[in-house]
Short mmCIF file of C-alpha atoms in Angstrom, two decimals:
data_model
loop_
_atom_site.label_atom_id
_atom_site.label_comp_id
_atom_site.label_asym_id
_atom_site.label_seq_id
_atom_site.Cartn_x
_atom_site.Cartn_y
_atom_site.Cartn_z
CA UNK N 1456 -26.29 37.37 -14.95
CA UNK N 1457 -27.70 34.29 -12.95
CA UNK N 1458 -23.78 33.10 -12.74
CA UNK N 1459 -22.15 36.20 -11.61
CA UNK N 1460 -24.94 37.93 -9.74
CA UNK N 1461 -27.70 35.36 -8.78
CA UNK N 1462 -29.56 37.17 -5.97
CA UNK N 1463 -29.90 40.51 -7.52
CA UNK N 1464 -30.57 38.77 -11.50
CA UNK N 1465 -34.23 39.26 -11.95
CA UNK N 1466 -34.10 42.96 -11.47
CA UNK N 1467 -31.02 43.29 -13.47
CA UNK N 1468 -33.42 41.48 -16.24
CA UNK N 1469 -36.01 43.62 -15.90
CA UNK N 1470 -33.51 46.99 -15.87
CA UNK N 1471 -31.63 45.86 -18.75
CA UNK N 1472 -34.94 44.24 -20.92
CA UNK N 1473 -36.00 48.15 -20.72
CA UNK N 1474 -33.29 49.54 -22.03
CA UNK N 1475 -30.83 47.16 -24.50
CA UNK N 1476 -27.82 49.64 -24.86
CA UNK N 1477 -27.74 49.36 -20.68
CA UNK N 1478 -24.44 47.99 -19.74
CA UNK N 1479 -23.53 47.07 -16.09
CA UNK N 1480 -20.53 46.90 -14.27
CA UNK N 1481 -19.50 44.48 -11.82
CA UNK N 1482 -16.60 44.29 -9.30
CA UNK N 1483 -16.44 41.12 -7.08
CA UNK N 1484 -13.88 41.18 -4.51
CA UNK N 1485 -13.42 37.75 -2.80
CA UNK N 1486 -11.88 37.57 0.60
CA UNK N 1487 -12.87 34.33 2.10
CA UNK N 1488 -14.93 31.36 1.67
CA UNK N 1489 -16.93 28.78 3.99
CA UNK N 1490 -16.76 25.43 3.42
CA UNK N 1491 -18.39 22.23 4.23
CA UNK N 1492 -16.92 18.66 4.46
CA UNK N 1493 -19.45 17.24 3.56
CA UNK N 1494 -18.84 16.00 -0.39
CA UNK N 1495 -22.15 14.71 -0.84
CA UNK N 1496 -25.28 14.16 0.47
CA UNK N 1497 -28.84 12.66 -0.15
CA UNK N 1498 -32.28 13.67 0.82
CA UNK N 1499 -32.44 11.49 3.61
CA UNK N 1500 -29.68 13.50 4.76
CA UNK N 1501 -31.10 16.58 5.16
CA UNK N 1502 -33.37 18.03 8.17
CA UNK N 1503 -36.26 20.46 8.53
CA UNK N 1504 -38.64 21.77 5.83
CA UNK N 1505 -36.61 20.86 2.49
CA UNK N 1506 -39.64 19.44 0.17
CA UNK N 1507 -38.03 20.24 -3.47
CA UNK N 1508 -35.12 20.45 -2.44
CA UNK N 1509 -32.14 19.36 -5.64
CA UNK N 1510 -28.57 20.46 -4.41
CA UNK N 1511 -26.85 21.33 -1.23
CA UNK N 1512 -24.58 24.33 -0.34
CA UNK N 1513 -20.90 23.06 -0.07
CA UNK N 1514 -19.18 26.26 0.25
CA UNK N 1515 -20.23 30.06 -0.18
CA UNK N 1516 -17.32 32.56 -1.66
CA UNK N 1517 -17.55 35.88 0.70
CA UNK N 1518 -16.35 39.59 0.29
CA UNK N 1519 -17.83 42.68 -1.37
CA UNK N 1520 -19.67 43.51 -4.66
CA UNK N 1521 -20.29 46.74 -6.22
CA UNK N 1522 -22.78 47.14 -9.41
CA UNK N 1523 -23.30 50.73 -11.28
CA UNK N 1524 -24.63 51.40 -15.11
CA UNK N 1525 -22.29 51.45 -17.09
CA UNK N 1526 -20.86 52.42 -20.91
CA UNK N 1527 -20.43 49.81 -23.11
CA UNK N 1528 -17.05 49.54 -24.65
CA UNK N 1529 -15.79 50.93 -21.60
CA UNK N 1530 -14.11 49.20 -18.75
CA UNK N 1531 -13.73 50.43 -14.92
CA UNK N 1532 -11.73 49.09 -12.33
CA UNK N 1533 -12.82 47.82 -9.12
CA UNK N 1534 -11.77 51.16 -7.16
CA UNK N 1535 -13.93 52.95 -9.60
CA UNK N 1536 -16.93 50.90 -9.40
CA UNK N 1537 -17.25 51.23 -5.90
CA UNK N 1538 -16.92 55.03 -6.21
CA UNK N 1539 -19.58 55.21 -8.58
CA UNK N 1540 -22.11 53.50 -6.40
CA UNK N 1541 -20.96 55.38 -3.63
CA UNK N 1542 -21.79 54.15 0.12
CA UNK N 1543 -24.99 55.39 0.23
CA UNK N 1544 -26.37 52.31 -2.09
CA UNK N 1545 -25.24 49.48 0.15
CA UNK N 1546 -26.90 46.50 0.37
CA UNK N 1547 -29.71 48.19 -1.42
CA UNK N 1548 -30.70 44.96 -4.30
CA UNK N 1549 -33.45 46.90 -6.20
CA UNK N 1550 -31.82 48.35 -9.13
CA UNK N 1551 -28.49 48.86 -11.29
CA UNK N 1552 -26.95 50.18 -9.08
CA UNK N 1553 -26.17 47.79 -5.59
CA UNK N 1554 -23.46 47.18 -2.88
CA UNK N 1555 -22.22 45.28 -0.08
CA UNK N 1556 -19.26 45.55 1.73
CA UNK N 1557 -16.39 47.52 1.75
CA UNK N 1558 -13.55 47.41 -0.25
CA UNK N 1559 -10.65 48.69 2.25
CA UNK N 1560 -12.41 46.19 4.45
CA UNK N 1561 -11.83 43.17 2.25
CA UNK N 1562 -8.37 44.09 1.23
CA UNK N 1563 -7.53 43.88 4.98
CA UNK N 1564 -9.05 40.15 5.56
CA UNK N 1565 -6.66 37.76 6.86
CA UNK N 1566 -5.43 34.48 4.87
CA UNK N 1567 -5.91 33.17 8.27
CA UNK N 1568 -8.84 34.37 9.71
CA UNK N 1569 -11.44 32.21 12.05
CA UNK N 1570 -14.32 34.02 10.87
CA UNK N 1571 -15.94 36.13 7.91
CA UNK N 1572 -14.49 39.75 8.19
CA UNK N 1573 -16.42 42.51 9.48
CA UNK N 1574 -17.66 44.41 6.25
CA UNK N 1575 -17.01 41.87 3.97
CA UNK N 1576 -19.02 39.00 4.31
CA UNK N 1577 -21.51 39.45 1.31
CA UNK N 1578 -22.15 35.64 -0.68
CA UNK N 1579 -20.75 36.16 -3.81
CA UNK N 1580 -21.26 32.80 -5.07
CA UNK N 1581 -22.48 29.44 -4.23
CA UNK N 1582 -20.92 26.27 -4.63
CA UNK N 1583 -23.68 23.70 -5.45
CA UNK N 1584 -23.83 20.15 -5.52
CA UNK N 1585 -26.55 18.39 -6.62
CA UNK N 1586 -28.01 15.80 -3.86
CA UNK N 1587 -27.43 11.99 -4.91
CA UNK N 1588 -30.50 9.99 -6.04
CA UNK N 1589 -29.39 7.75 -2.91
CA UNK N 1590 -27.57 8.18 0.17
CA UNK N 1591 -24.61 9.74 -0.42
CA UNK N 1592 -22.82 8.43 2.30
CA UNK N 1593 -22.28 5.25 -0.12
CA UNK N 1594 -20.09 7.14 -2.12
CA UNK N 1595 -16.29 7.37 -1.60
CA UNK N 1596 -15.04 10.22 0.38
CA UNK N 1597 -13.02 12.94 -1.33
CA UNK N 1598 -9.09 11.94 -1.64
CA UNK N 1599 -6.28 13.50 -2.66
CA UNK N 1600 -5.35 12.40 -6.87
CA UNK N 1601 -2.64 9.93 -7.47
CA UNK N 1602 1.39 11.16 -6.46
CA UNK N 1603 1.97 12.08 -10.02
CA UNK N 1604 -0.62 14.09 -10.41
CA UNK N 1605 -1.79 17.76 -9.29
CA UNK N 1606 -5.28 18.74 -9.43
CA UNK N 1607 -7.34 20.80 -12.10
CA UNK N 1608 -8.78 23.62 -12.14
CA UNK N 1609 -12.88 23.67 -12.75
CA UNK N 1610 -14.99 26.18 -14.19
CA UNK N 1611 -18.10 27.03 -11.72
CA UNK N 1612 -20.04 28.44 -14.38
CA UNK N 1613 -23.19 27.34 -16.53
CA UNK N 1614 -22.88 25.49 -19.93
CA UNK N 1615 -22.47 27.82 -22.65
CA UNK N 1616 -20.33 30.18 -20.67
CA UNK N 1617 -16.86 30.14 -19.68
CA UNK N 1618 -15.05 31.44 -16.50
CA UNK N 1619 -12.94 35.02 -17.51
CA UNK N 1620 -11.28 36.50 -14.32
CA UNK N 1621 -13.67 36.00 -11.50
CA UNK N 1622 -17.02 36.42 -13.48
CA UNK N 1623 -18.63 33.85 -16.00
CA UNK N 1624 -19.08 35.28 -19.66
CA UNK N 1625 -19.69 34.31 -23.01
CA UNK N 1626 -17.02 32.76 -24.55
CA UNK N 1627 -17.23 35.42 -27.82
CA UNK N 1628 -17.13 38.33 -25.25
CA UNK N 1629 -14.37 37.22 -22.89
CA UNK N 1630 -10.78 38.77 -23.53
CA UNK N 1631 -9.62 35.31 -22.10
CA UNK N 1632 -10.58 32.13 -20.03
CA UNK N 1633 -9.93 29.29 -18.21
CA UNK N 1634 -9.35 26.89 -20.76
CA UNK N 1635 -10.29 22.68 -20.81
CA UNK N 1636 -7.37 21.23 -18.71
CA UNK N 1637 -6.49 18.23 -21.39
CA UNK N 1638 -6.07 20.85 -24.18
CA UNK N 1639 -3.14 21.93 -24.23
CA UNK N 1640 -3.24 24.05 -27.38
CA UNK N 1641 -6.15 26.28 -25.74
CA UNK N 1642 -4.44 26.16 -22.49
CA UNK N 1643 -1.29 27.83 -24.35
CA UNK N 1644 -3.93 30.07 -26.44
CA UNK N 1645 -5.19 31.03 -23.09
CA UNK N 1646 -2.40 31.56 -21.01
CA UNK N 1647 -0.67 33.28 -24.23
CA UNK N 1648 -4.26 36.21 -24.11
CA UNK N 1649 -3.17 36.45 -19.62
CA UNK N 1650 -5.71 33.60 -18.06
CA UNK N 1651 -3.22 32.59 -15.37
CA UNK N 1652 -5.95 29.23 -14.31
CA UNK N 1653 -4.68 28.47 -18.01
CA UNK N 1654 -0.95 28.86 -17.58
CA UNK N 1655 -1.33 26.64 -14.57
CA UNK N 1656 -2.75 23.94 -16.55
CA UNK N 1657 -0.20 24.37 -19.28
CA UNK N 1658 2.36 24.18 -16.44
CA UNK N 1659 1.09 20.49 -16.16
CA UNK N 1660 1.78 19.20 -19.53
CA UNK N 1661 4.98 20.10 -19.47
CA UNK N 1662 6.25 19.19 -16.40
CA UNK N 1663 4.22 16.08 -17.07
CA UNK N 1664 5.79 16.13 -20.73
CA UNK N 1665 2.57 14.29 -21.94
CA UNK N 1666 0.71 16.04 -24.61
CA UNK N 1667 4.35 18.39 -24.69
CA UNK N 1668 7.58 17.67 -24.69
CA UNK N 1669 8.81 17.73 -21.26
CA UNK N 1670 9.88 21.07 -19.99
CA UNK N 1671 10.41 21.89 -16.10
CA UNK N 1672 12.20 25.03 -16.65
CA UNK N 1673 8.71 26.29 -18.34
CA UNK N 1674 7.16 24.71 -16.17
CA UNK N 1675 8.44 26.32 -13.10
CA UNK N 1676 8.06 29.63 -15.05
CA UNK N 1677 4.19 29.02 -15.54
CA UNK N 1678 3.82 27.69 -12.04
CA UNK N 1679 5.85 31.42 -10.52
CA UNK N 1680 3.25 32.90 -12.75
CA UNK N 1681 0.10 31.72 -11.96
CA UNK N 1682 1.00 31.16 -8.70
CA UNK N 1683 2.00 35.56 -8.14
CA UNK N 1684 -1.19 35.89 -9.60
CA UNK N 1685 -3.19 34.36 -6.86
CA UNK N 1686 -3.62 30.86 -8.47
CA UNK N 1687 -2.78 28.51 -5.10
CA UNK N 1688 -2.43 24.89 -6.84
CA UNK N 1689 0.34 26.94 -8.82
CA UNK N 1690 1.99 27.38 -5.64
CA UNK N 1691 1.70 23.78 -4.46
CA UNK N 1692 2.71 22.24 -7.96
CA UNK N 1693 5.90 24.92 -8.28
CA UNK N 1694 6.92 23.58 -5.05
CA UNK N 1695 6.22 20.43 -5.67
CA UNK N 1696 8.27 20.19 -8.71
CA UNK N 1697 11.28 21.90 -6.68
CA UNK N 1698 11.08 18.73 -4.73
CA UNK N 1699 10.86 16.14 -7.28
CA UNK N 1700 14.46 18.10 -8.61
CA UNK N 1701 15.68 17.79 -5.11
CA UNK N 1702 14.59 14.17 -4.43
CA UNK N 1703 16.30 13.17 -8.29
CA UNK N 1704 19.40 14.90 -7.42
CA UNK N 1705 19.01 17.45 -10.36
CA UNK N 1706 19.17 20.36 -7.71
CA UNK N 1707 21.59 19.74 -4.61
CA UNK N 1708 19.33 19.55 -1.63
CA UNK N 1709 21.05 23.03 -0.08
CA UNK N 1710 19.27 25.56 2.40
CA UNK N 1711 18.03 27.61 -0.77
CA UNK N 1712 16.51 24.81 -2.35
CA UNK N 1713 14.84 23.24 0.72
CA UNK N 1714 14.14 27.39 0.98
CA UNK N 1715 11.74 27.52 -2.34
CA UNK N 1716 10.15 24.10 -1.60
CA UNK N 1717 8.89 25.88 2.18
CA UNK N 1718 7.99 29.15 0.33
CA UNK N 1719 6.39 27.80 -2.53
CA UNK N 1720 4.34 24.67 -0.27
CA UNK N 1721 3.35 27.69 2.49
CA UNK N 1722 2.26 29.81 0.29
CA UNK N 1723 -0.48 27.54 -1.40
CA UNK N 1724 -1.79 27.01 1.96
CA UNK N 1725 -2.01 30.21 3.24
CA UNK N 1726 -4.05 31.21 0.03
CA UNK N 1727 -6.50 28.71 1.04
CA UNK N 1728 -6.14 25.88 -0.81
CA UNK N 1729 -7.11 22.66 1.67
CA UNK N 1730 -5.76 19.89 -0.45
CA UNK N 1731 -2.36 21.52 -0.36
CA UNK N 1732 -2.16 21.86 2.93
CA UNK N 1733 -2.71 18.20 3.43
CA UNK N 1734 0.20 17.16 1.31
CA UNK N 1735 2.58 19.62 2.71
CA UNK N 1736 1.60 18.50 5.84
CA UNK N 1737 3.06 15.39 4.91
CA UNK N 1738 6.03 16.42 3.67
CA UNK N 1739 7.01 18.17 6.99
CA UNK N 1740 6.32 15.22 8.72
CA UNK N 1741 8.54 12.67 6.30
CA UNK N 1742 11.86 11.32 7.57
CA UNK N 1743 14.88 9.73 5.80
CA UNK N 1744 16.94 10.15 2.54
CA UNK N 1745 13.90 11.53 0.42
CA UNK N 1746 12.86 13.86 3.40
CA UNK N 1747 12.95 17.61 1.03
CA UNK N 1748 12.16 19.56 4.49
CA UNK N 1749 13.15 18.84 8.40
CA UNK N 1750 10.52 17.29 9.91
CA UNK N 1751 8.51 19.75 11.89
CA UNK N 1752 5.67 18.66 13.49
CA UNK N 1753 4.23 22.00 14.86
CA UNK N 1754 4.19 22.89 11.36
CA UNK N 1755 2.14 19.22 9.89
CA UNK N 1756 -0.22 20.51 13.07
CA UNK N 1757 -0.82 23.78 11.91
CA UNK N 1758 -0.99 23.13 8.23
CA UNK N 1759 -3.42 20.14 8.87
CA UNK N 1760 -5.73 22.66 11.05
CA UNK N 1761 -5.84 24.94 7.97
CA UNK N 1762 -6.85 22.29 5.50
CA UNK N 1763 -9.80 21.23 8.14
CA UNK N 1764 -10.94 24.68 8.42
CA UNK N 1765 -10.87 25.31 4.41
CA UNK N 1766 -13.24 22.11 4.46
CA UNK N 1767 -10.64 19.62 3.63
CA UNK N 1768 -12.12 15.92 5.08
CA UNK N 1769 -9.05 14.40 4.95
CA UNK N 1770 -6.70 17.32 7.07
CA UNK N 1771 -9.61 16.44 9.76
CA UNK N 1772 -8.95 13.05 9.66
CA UNK N 1773 -5.36 13.46 10.63
CA UNK N 1774 -5.45 16.19 13.41
CA UNK N 1775 -8.03 14.66 14.40
CA UNK N 1776 -6.21 11.47 15.31
CA UNK N 1777 -3.12 13.48 16.22
CA UNK N 1778 -5.10 15.01 19.14
CA UNK N 1779 -6.34 11.96 20.16
CA UNK N 1780 -3.15 10.42 19.77
CA UNK N 1781 -0.83 12.89 21.45
CA UNK N 1782 2.06 11.75 19.68
CA UNK N 1783 2.68 14.68 17.14
CA UNK N 1784 0.48 17.08 18.77
CA UNK N 1785 -0.87 17.73 22.25
CA UNK N 1786 -3.40 15.68 23.39
CA UNK N 1787 -6.83 16.88 23.24
CA UNK N 1788 -9.29 14.63 22.78
CA UNK N 1789 -11.81 17.39 23.40
CA UNK N 1790 -11.11 19.42 20.32
CA UNK N 1791 -10.50 16.11 18.66
CA UNK N 1792 -14.32 15.94 18.95
CA UNK N 1793 -15.42 18.49 16.89
CA UNK N 1794 -12.67 18.23 13.94
CA UNK N 1795 -12.93 13.87 13.94
CA UNK N 1796 -17.07 15.25 13.42
CA UNK N 1797 -16.20 17.59 9.88
CA UNK N 1798 -13.93 14.58 9.06
CA UNK N 1799 -16.57 12.03 9.42
CA UNK N 1800 -19.17 14.31 7.86
CA UNK N 1801 -16.67 14.88 5.35
CA UNK N 1802 -17.28 10.68 4.23
CA UNK N 1803 -14.18 9.66 6.44
CA UNK N 1804 -15.93 6.51 8.19
CA UNK N 1805 -13.21 5.72 10.31
CA UNK N 1806 -13.30 8.48 11.87
CA UNK N 1807 -17.25 8.22 12.60
CA UNK N 1808 -16.07 5.10 14.57
CA UNK N 1809 -13.52 6.96 16.15
CA UNK N 1810 -16.01 9.63 17.22
CA UNK N 1811 -18.91 7.55 17.83
CA UNK N 1812 -16.31 6.12 20.58
CA UNK N 1813 -15.29 9.21 22.68
CA UNK N 1814 -18.72 9.47 22.76
CA UNK N 1815 -20.18 6.60 23.72
CA UNK N 1816 -17.22 5.96 26.30
CA UNK N 1817 -17.13 9.55 27.51
CA UNK N 1818 -13.31 8.96 27.76
CA UNK N 1819 -11.48 12.54 27.43
CA UNK N 1820 -15.00 14.09 26.45
CA UNK N 1821 -18.77 14.27 28.18
CA UNK N 1822 -20.50 10.88 27.23
CA UNK N 1823 -23.24 11.22 24.92
CA UNK N 1824 -24.81 8.37 23.44
CA UNK N 1825 -27.30 10.25 20.96
CA UNK N 1826 -24.20 11.92 19.13
CA UNK N 1827 -22.67 8.21 19.63
CA UNK N 1828 -25.34 6.98 17.88
CA UNK N 1829 -25.28 9.29 14.97
CA UNK N 1830 -21.48 9.02 14.36
CA UNK N 1831 -21.81 5.49 14.17
CA UNK N 1832 -24.63 6.19 11.96
CA UNK N 1833 -23.35 7.83 9.65
CA UNK N 1834 -20.31 5.28 9.56
CA UNK N 1835 -22.56 2.32 8.89
CA UNK N 1836 -23.89 3.84 5.57
CA UNK N 1837 -20.44 5.25 4.43
CA UNK N 1838 -20.11 1.70 4.45
CA UNK N 1839 -17.91 0.70 7.87
CA UNK N 1840 -19.14 -2.38 9.40
CA UNK N 1841 -18.03 -2.18 12.91
CA UNK N 1842 -19.86 0.91 12.74
CA UNK N 1843 -22.83 -0.90 12.00
CA UNK N 1844 -22.27 -3.10 15.00
CA UNK N 1845 -21.27 -0.09 17.24
CA UNK N 1846 -24.86 1.32 16.49
CA UNK N 1847 -26.22 -2.18 17.40
CA UNK N 1848 -24.35 -2.59 20.56
CA UNK N 1849 -25.59 1.02 21.89
CA UNK N 1850 -29.11 0.03 21.58
CA UNK N 1851 -28.80 -3.66 22.10
CA UNK N 1852 -27.50 -2.63 25.53
CA UNK N 1853 -29.15 0.72 25.91
CA UNK N 1854 -26.32 2.80 26.54
CA UNK N 1855 -27.27 5.98 26.83
CA UNK N 1856 -30.09 5.59 24.22
CA UNK N 1857 -33.14 3.70 25.36
CA UNK N 1858 -32.95 0.08 24.37
CA UNK N 1859 -34.34 -0.91 21.39
CA UNK N 1860 -33.95 -4.11 19.97
CA UNK N 1861 -35.01 -3.68 16.40
CA UNK N 1862 -33.05 -0.97 16.10
CA UNK N 1863 -30.00 -3.02 17.21
CA UNK N 1864 -31.25 -5.85 14.72
CA UNK N 1865 -31.30 -3.54 11.68
CA UNK N 1866 -27.96 -2.06 12.54
CA UNK N 1867 -26.19 -5.50 12.95
CA UNK N 1868 -28.38 -6.66 9.73
CA UNK N 1869 -26.40 -3.99 7.83
CA UNK N 1870 -22.94 -5.08 9.18
CA UNK N 1871 -23.36 -8.18 8.02
CA UNK N 1872 -24.63 -8.53 4.50
CA UNK N 1873 -24.39 -11.62 2.11
CA UNK N 1874 -20.66 -9.41 0.39
CA UNK N 1875 -18.72 -7.17 2.75
CA UNK N 1876 -20.07 -8.55 5.93
CA UNK N 1877 -18.48 -7.62 9.17
CA UNK N 1878 -17.22 -9.88 11.31
CA UNK N 1879 -17.88 -8.18 14.70
CA UNK N 1880 -21.71 -7.32 12.82
CA UNK N 1881 -22.74 -10.73 12.21
CA UNK N 1882 -21.27 -12.09 15.51
CA UNK N 1883 -24.08 -10.14 16.98
CA UNK N 1884 -26.21 -10.97 15.28
CA UNK N 1885 -25.85 -14.73 15.69
CA UNK N 1886 -25.87 -13.41 19.17
CA UNK N 1887 -29.70 -12.41 18.83
CA UNK N 1888 -30.89 -15.44 16.88
CA UNK N 1889 -28.66 -17.81 19.48
CA UNK N 1890 -30.58 -16.30 22.31
CA UNK N 1891 -33.65 -14.98 21.26
CA UNK N 1892 -33.80 -11.61 22.38
CA UNK N 1893 -36.69 -9.69 20.78
CA UNK N 1894 -36.60 -11.73 17.91
CA UNK N 1895 -37.83 -15.49 17.41
CA UNK N 1896 -34.54 -17.74 18.80
CA UNK N 1897 -32.97 -19.41 15.29
CA UNK N 1898 -30.37 -22.10 16.21
CA UNK N 1899 -29.62 -22.69 12.48
CA UNK N 1900 -29.21 -19.41 11.04
CA UNK N 1901 -27.45 -18.51 14.26
CA UNK N 1902 -24.93 -21.53 13.29
CA UNK N 1903 -24.72 -20.04 9.74
CA UNK N 1904 -24.07 -16.60 10.87
CA UNK N 1905 -21.03 -17.96 13.08
CA UNK N 1906 -19.16 -20.42 10.48
CA UNK N 1907 -19.59 -17.19 8.53
CA UNK N 1908 -17.32 -15.56 10.22
CA UNK N 1909 -15.07 -18.15 11.41
CA UNK N 1910 -11.68 -16.52 11.99
CA UNK N 1911 -13.26 -14.11 15.01
CA UNK N 1912 -14.78 -17.11 16.86
CA UNK N 1913 -17.74 -17.93 14.94
CA UNK N 1914 -16.80 -21.57 13.52
CA UNK N 1915 -15.60 -22.37 17.97
CA UNK N 1916 -19.17 -21.52 18.41
CA UNK N 1917 -20.72 -22.95 15.80
CA UNK N 1918 -18.97 -26.21 16.58
CA UNK N 1919 -20.38 -26.18 19.78
CA UNK N 1920 -23.86 -26.09 18.39
CA UNK N 1921 -23.44 -29.01 16.05
CA UNK N 1922 -21.92 -30.50 18.33
CA UNK N 1923 -24.39 -30.62 21.31
CA UNK N 1924 -27.32 -30.36 19.04
CA UNK N 1925 -28.22 -27.14 20.45
CA UNK N 1926 -31.99 -26.23 18.84
CA UNK N 1927 -30.45 -28.51 15.58
CA UNK N 1928 -29.78 -31.80 14.62
CA UNK N 1929 -26.39 -33.13 16.25
CA UNK N 1930 -24.13 -33.50 13.50
CA UNK N 1931 -20.72 -35.08 15.12
CA UNK N 1932 -19.06 -34.81 11.70
CA UNK N 1933 -19.80 -31.15 11.03
CA UNK N 1934 -18.53 -30.34 14.60
CA UNK N 1935 -15.27 -32.39 13.94
CA UNK N 1936 -14.64 -30.39 10.97
CA UNK N 1937 -15.04 -26.61 12.43
CA UNK N 1938 -12.92 -27.64 15.51
CA UNK N 1939 -10.48 -28.83 13.29
CA UNK N 1940 -10.66 -25.38 10.92
CA UNK N 1941 -10.98 -23.29 13.95
CA UNK N 1942 -7.74 -24.65 15.58
CA UNK N 1943 -5.55 -25.09 12.26
CA UNK N 1944 -6.36 -22.13 10.83
CA UNK N 1945 -6.80 -19.86 12.88
CA UNK N 1946 -5.45 -21.32 15.97
CA UNK N 1947 -8.08 -21.14 18.83
CA UNK N 1948 -7.34 -22.66 22.03
CA UNK N 1949 -10.49 -23.94 22.71
CA UNK N 1950 -11.30 -25.61 19.89
CA UNK N 1951 -7.81 -26.94 19.74
CA UNK N 1952 -8.64 -28.53 22.89
CA UNK N 1953 -12.27 -30.08 21.48
CA UNK N 1954 -10.54 -31.39 18.32
CA UNK N 1955 -7.65 -33.47 19.70
CA UNK N 1956 -10.05 -35.60 21.78
CA UNK N 1957 -12.28 -35.75 18.93
CA UNK N 1958 -9.15 -36.17 16.47
CA UNK N 1959 -7.93 -39.33 19.05
CA UNK N 1960 -11.28 -41.57 18.37
CA UNK N 1961 -10.84 -40.97 14.45
CA UNK N 1962 -6.85 -41.92 14.53
CA UNK N 1963 -4.29 -42.04 17.09
CA UNK N 1964 -1.46 -41.95 15.19
CA UNK N 1965 -2.51 -38.55 13.55
CA UNK N 1966 -3.78 -37.06 17.01
CA UNK N 1967 0.05 -38.07 18.34
CA UNK N 1968 1.25 -35.90 15.57
CA UNK N 1969 -0.94 -33.16 16.15
CA UNK N 1970 -0.42 -33.12 19.96
CA UNK N 1971 3.25 -33.11 19.07
CA UNK N 1972 2.76 -30.32 16.75
CA UNK N 1973 1.04 -28.33 19.77
CA UNK N 1974 3.10 -29.21 21.98
CA UNK N 1975 6.27 -28.08 20.46
CA UNK N 1976 4.71 -24.84 18.99
CA UNK N 1977 2.47 -23.39 21.42
CA UNK N 1978 4.25 -25.56 24.85
CA UNK N 1979 0.49 -26.19 26.07
CA UNK N 1980 0.42 -28.59 28.77
CA UNK N 1981 -2.63 -30.35 27.87
CA UNK N 1982 -1.47 -31.21 24.60
CA UNK N 1983 2.40 -32.47 25.81
CA UNK N 1984 0.31 -34.58 28.21
CA UNK N 1985 -1.97 -35.97 25.96
CA UNK N 1986 1.45 -36.42 23.56
CA UNK N 1987 2.82 -38.45 26.14
CA UNK N 1988 -0.59 -40.33 27.19
CA UNK N 1989 -0.67 -41.82 23.83
CA UNK N 1990 3.28 -42.41 23.79
CA UNK N 1991 4.98 -39.74 22.32
CA UNK N 1992 7.98 -37.75 23.00
CA UNK N 1993 7.84 -34.23 23.35
CA UNK N 1994 10.71 -32.85 21.12
#
């Protein structure tokens, strides 16, 4: 009861305890789902009065339900249960007769609805995710499985129960139930008993040829059966099986063959599988001999939009980029802000940076330093060091928020750890130490940080510090080595300009060869002139 009717379980428990022979008929009519793109969270991500919270709501299945006293051994249809309760018991939660929502309203719900259907939005089941012990944003964002894999169905039922149809039941009382995906024998048994989810899992075994002999025809049959019964993942699997046959030459790539791919692919997304929406959008954007569908950017955008609406973070990410770039979809940065916000919440760190940049600069959307900081902070927590640096710069410059050097320092430090550092954040942190802006000036520390990110201009700046003895004991040898590294490995002109004269003082022949190489490769006038001065001739 806690799994199937959680909101009325206490009252029902009391009623059943009073009558040991009692039975209750429960009818659940799912019609829609609301979901967040966030796949994980920790206590630090929560706002409001959340003391004692252990989980957050990832999604809610909405629709209508009815419960009525029944008879053991006698089954009633959904319609019969709703009729038995009657409209007078609507929304009551006090006994064994209860009902919320209208059956006909649910049956009239549209697959592309952008909001819950009126008189069909009672919460039927909540998808709860445990709060992570540490900041959840350090976890990897949700990604689609490897191309050769198909997503498995998971049971939302608590331990000791199995998913039988739309309800959680004791295995002994379930006529058929969802099998464990890896157990091909159990899947065959449960599919034979009528569980379509198990038929889908069995089809995966036949399509992969790992635990059962590969049989594409049998897999296609099972996928179509499960798809027709409402298993959205099976619709995508059937489409991809057809796609594989076309790409391998097993099926001729004619209009009929492509139409079958499109039929099942479109159906998978329409039925509410965000992952399928994302994957099929990629098919509509593919070009070349392996493309099974004609390129159709309009359909791809529509699929990504639906995938995003269904709470699939990568779909939001791809759609947001399209709306910002304006290449495959009409440019609309204002709309992109909302889409990128969902992608950022869903763990797409790069989108947090893009969102923060838009809000910080006010390009295409109202400038908002506070929201920009929030986006950067989320990206930084996800591990994107560019986001850490950007957040630090906003605080350091007081760009749309009060200037706060302490917070700037904190973000720069997060973006410049000992391992996995970000060059921009290290450069910014070194700049604070060099200038003594809000923190004690520390030139040795600044020089060390500059050296850490040599390829981003750090070696040049560190070489200048060691050459002049700026706040440190002058070290000409170290400066020479850093100038050489910045010039020869990273091609920094200022470093090359400084390195040449130093090299002349050590070894004129080597300096001549250095100038000759610079003159020939970069056509640098100063290098060519120095070569001529040393008696060499430009090639």
